[in-house]
């Protein structure tokens, strides 16, 4: 089994910053990609940012310049630095990992964290 545990959410005023962390643990051979998604009330879950094991990153276009994703492959941990936060960034933020469980297969399995609430007040 694989667990993803998120931390770092909370309440912040507009213009402030938060740093989310997500640590993966369990029967992991390696992790292909890790990322963050978010879901606001009444809306669909959307991509925030992803990063590969090699360090390539992908961001939601509207978040470029404010959000930065990074990753520690040794610790199996992904981070999301969020700056200049806006009320519209309010959502539950979910960590995702594409996890290889076996050395004999390059394919991964999808795992999700439980979500962490980020609330930005105006």
Coordinates of C-alpha atoms in Angstrom, one line a residue:
X1 CA 0.0 0.0 0.0
X2 CA 1.0 3.6 -0.7
X3 CA 0.0 6.6 1.4
X4 CA 0.2 10.2 0.5
X5 CA 0.1 12.6 3.4
X6 CA -0.4 16.3 2.7
X7 CA 0.3 19.2 5.0
X8 CA 0.7 23.0 5.0
X9 CA -2.8 24.1 4.1
X10 CA -4.6 26.8 6.1
X11 CA -6.1 30.3 6.1
X12 CA -4.2 33.1 4.7
X13 CA -5.0 36.7 3.6
X14 CA -4.9 37.7 0.0
X15 CA -1.3 38.4 -1.1
X16 CA 0.1 35.9 1.4
X17 CA 2.0 32.7 0.8
X18 CA 1.6 29.0 1.8
X19 CA 3.8 26.0 1.2
X20 CA 2.2 22.6 0.8
X21 CA 4.0 19.3 1.3
X22 CA 3.1 15.8 0.3
X23 CA 5.1 12.8 1.4
X24 CA 4.6 9.4 -0.1
X25 CA 5.3 6.2 1.8
X26 CA 4.7 2.5 1.6
X27 CA 5.7 -0.1 -0.9
X28 CA 7.3 2.2 -3.5
X29 CA 9.8 1.2 -6.0
X30 CA 9.9 4.6 -7.6
X31 CA 7.6 7.5 -8.5
X32 CA 7.2 8.6 -12.1
X33 CA 5.4 11.8 -11.5
X34 CA 4.0 13.8 -8.6
X35 CA 1.7 16.7 -8.7
X36 CA -1.0 18.9 -7.2
X37 CA -4.6 19.3 -8.2
X38 CA -7.3 21.4 -6.6
X39 CA -11.1 21.5 -6.3
X40 CA -13.1 24.5 -5.4
X41 CA -16.7 24.1 -4.1
X42 CA -19.1 23.4 -7.0
X43 CA -16.2 23.0 -9.5
X44 CA -14.3 20.1 -11.0
X45 CA -10.9 19.1 -9.9
X46 CA -8.2 20.8 -11.9
X47 CA -4.5 20.5 -12.5
X48 CA -2.3 22.9 -10.6
X49 CA 1.2 21.6 -11.3
X50 CA 3.1 18.4 -11.9
X51 CA 6.7 17.3 -11.9
X52 CA 8.5 14.3 -13.2
X53 CA 11.2 12.3 -11.5
X54 CA 13.6 14.1 -13.9
X55 CA 12.5 17.5 -12.8
X56 CA 10.3 18.5 -15.7
X57 CA 7.4 20.7 -14.6
X58 CA 4.0 21.6 -16.0
X59 CA 1.8 24.3 -14.6
X60 CA -1.7 25.5 -15.1
X61 CA -1.2 28.4 -17.3
X62 CA -3.0 30.9 -15.1
X63 CA -0.8 30.0 -12.1
X64 CA 2.6 30.4 -13.7
X65 CA 4.7 32.9 -11.9
X66 CA 2.9 32.5 -8.6
X67 CA 3.1 28.8 -7.9
X68 CA 6.2 26.7 -7.9
X69 CA 6.4 22.9 -7.6
X70 CA 9.4 21.1 -6.4
X71 CA 10.3 17.6 -5.4
X72 CA 12.7 15.7 -3.3
X73 CA 13.1 12.2 -4.9
X74 CA 15.0 10.9 -1.9
X75 CA 12.2 11.7 0.5
X76 CA 9.5 11.0 -2.0
X77 CA 8.0 14.4 -1.2
X78 CA 6.6 17.0 -3.5
X79 CA 6.1 20.7 -2.5
X80 CA 4.0 23.5 -3.8
X81 CA 5.0 27.0 -3.0
X82 CA 2.1 29.4 -3.5
X83 CA 2.7 33.1 -3.5
X84 CA 0.6 36.2 -4.0
X85 CA -2.5 34.1 -3.1
X86 CA -5.9 35.3 -4.3
X87 CA -9.4 34.4 -3.0
X88 CA -10.0 32.4 -6.2
X89 CA -7.2 30.1 -5.1
X90 CA -9.4 28.8 -2.3
X91 CA -9.9 25.1 -2.7
X92 CA -9.0 21.7 -1.4
X93 CA -5.6 20.8 -2.7
X94 CA -4.9 17.2 -3.5
X95 CA -1.5 15.5 -4.0
X96 CA -1.2 12.9 -6.7
X97 CA 1.5 10.4 -7.4
X98 CA 2.1 7.9 -10.3
X99 CA 3.9 5.2 -8.3
X100 CA 5.8 2.2 -9.6
X101 CA 5.3 -0.7 -7.3
X102 CA 7.5 -3.2 -9.1
X103 CA 11.0 -3.0 -10.7
X104 CA 9.8 -5.3 -13.4
X105 CA 7.2 -2.9 -14.8
X106 CA 7.6 0.7 -15.9
X107 CA 4.0 1.4 -15.4
X108 CA 2.6 3.2 -12.3
X109 CA -0.5 3.3 -10.3
X110 CA -2.4 6.4 -9.3
X111 CA -2.5 7.5 -5.7
X112 CA -4.2 10.5 -4.1
X113 CA -3.8 12.3 -0.8
X114 CA -6.7 13.1 1.4
X115 CA -6.6 16.8 0.5
X116 CA -5.7 19.9 2.4
X117 CA -7.9 23.0 2.6
X118 CA -6.5 26.3 1.4
X119 CA -8.6 29.4 2.2
X120 CA -7.6 32.8 1.0
X121 CA -9.5 35.7 2.6
X122 CA -10.0 39.0 0.8

